[in-house]
Amino acid sequence: MTEHPMTVVSSTLTEPLEWPDATVATGDGVEIVRRLKEESPLPLRSHGSLSLNRALIAAGLVDRVQVTIFPALTGRNGSAPVFAGWEDLDLDLELLESTVLDGRTTELVYRPTLH
């Protein structure tokens, strides 16, 4: 992830960051990504921020959704589902690729379509 230029959308971080070739962008994340998508010759990836990723999907700016499955049976229930609060987002996912990485971990790549 740190081998390519990185723009970090944040309202709390400031430069310089510890990551090489990283810059901080503040403001409306959707508008920042819209601009980057128009300007960048490279494909963009978004990691980490569920609220930003949800906003990007709702704005129609997401071309692919990558889901990596790390199977584990713990016997415990989760307290914070990843997609909690996304009930109003009506989204279809078309499977484009699937790869088994190590005999357990599976990577799935989808094309999202908003309704």
XYZ file of C-alpha atoms in Angstrom:
115
model
C 0.000 0.000 0.000
C 2.853 2.393 0.690
C 4.624 1.728 -2.623
C 2.436 4.244 -4.510
C 1.608 7.914 -3.992
C -1.060 8.315 -1.331
C -3.644 10.986 -0.550
C -5.060 10.713 2.948
C -8.454 12.367 3.400
C -8.540 13.484 7.024
C -9.816 16.217 9.279
C -7.354 15.304 12.059
C -4.009 14.354 10.467
C -1.409 16.894 9.386
C 1.727 16.635 7.291
C 4.343 15.351 7.395
C 3.026 11.795 7.607
C 5.187 8.777 8.368
C 4.170 7.131 5.089
C 6.416 7.815 2.096
C 4.952 9.943 -0.728
C 1.765 10.739 1.248
C -0.169 14.001 1.335
C -3.127 15.054 3.473
C -6.296 16.442 1.876
C -8.908 18.138 4.037
C -12.461 18.982 3.070
C -15.301 17.071 1.463
C -13.980 13.559 0.820
C -16.393 12.958 -2.071
C -15.218 16.102 -3.882
C -11.566 15.265 -3.197
C -11.972 11.769 -4.642
C -14.009 13.094 -7.596
C -11.123 15.464 -8.436
C -8.462 12.778 -7.944
C -10.401 10.374 -10.144
C -10.468 12.950 -12.950
C -6.773 13.853 -12.591
C -5.046 10.566 -11.743
C -3.728 8.274 -14.465
C -3.601 5.510 -11.810
C -6.580 3.593 -10.403
C -7.575 4.804 -6.935
C -8.088 2.664 -3.837
C -9.839 3.581 -0.636
C -9.005 1.809 2.629
C -10.211 2.091 6.149
C -12.939 4.704 6.365
C -16.364 3.080 6.243
C -18.145 6.433 6.257
C -16.046 7.788 3.366
C -16.434 4.572 1.383
C -20.187 4.643 1.891
C -20.321 8.262 0.684
C -18.196 7.381 -2.362
C -20.524 4.489 -3.272
C -23.606 6.707 -2.815
C -21.996 9.324 -5.101
C -21.394 6.694 -7.810
C -17.603 7.073 -7.608
C -16.788 3.422 -6.840
C -16.013 1.142 -9.787
C -14.969 -1.935 -7.794
C -15.533 -3.285 -4.272
C -12.900 -5.712 -3.009
C -13.861 -7.982 -0.123
C -11.232 -10.143 1.550
C -12.560 -12.977 3.677
C -10.435 -14.195 6.582
C -12.384 -17.164 7.949
C -12.325 -17.670 11.705
C -14.725 -19.289 14.153
C -14.502 -17.539 17.493
C -17.787 -18.417 19.172
C -18.333 -14.716 19.937
C -20.782 -12.288 18.342
C -19.597 -9.020 16.823
C -20.808 -5.824 18.426
C -20.286 -3.457 15.468
C -21.347 -4.897 12.089
C -19.270 -3.418 9.253
C -22.293 -2.249 7.251
C -24.453 -1.033 10.141
C -26.266 2.148 9.138
C -26.117 1.335 5.417
C -29.742 0.148 5.276
C -30.721 3.025 2.970
C -28.057 2.140 0.381
C -29.612 -0.125 -2.272
C -26.672 -1.759 -4.019
C -26.172 -4.759 -6.313
C -22.749 -6.396 -6.534
C -21.625 -8.231 -9.701
C -18.767 -10.659 -9.016
C -15.840 -9.923 -11.360
C -12.994 -11.913 -9.793
C -12.376 -14.417 -7.030
C -8.998 -15.594 -5.811
C -8.048 -18.010 -3.037
C -4.857 -16.522 -1.645
C -3.493 -19.114 0.774
C -5.968 -21.975 0.909
C -8.145 -20.072 3.422
C -8.235 -16.369 2.621
C -10.416 -15.407 -0.337
C -10.394 -12.120 -2.223
C -13.584 -11.143 -4.066
C -13.852 -8.178 -6.449
C -17.287 -6.791 -7.318
C -18.716 -4.078 -9.562
C -21.260 -2.070 -7.516
C -24.461 -0.746 -9.090
C -26.682 1.726 -7.269
C -30.486 1.580 -7.561
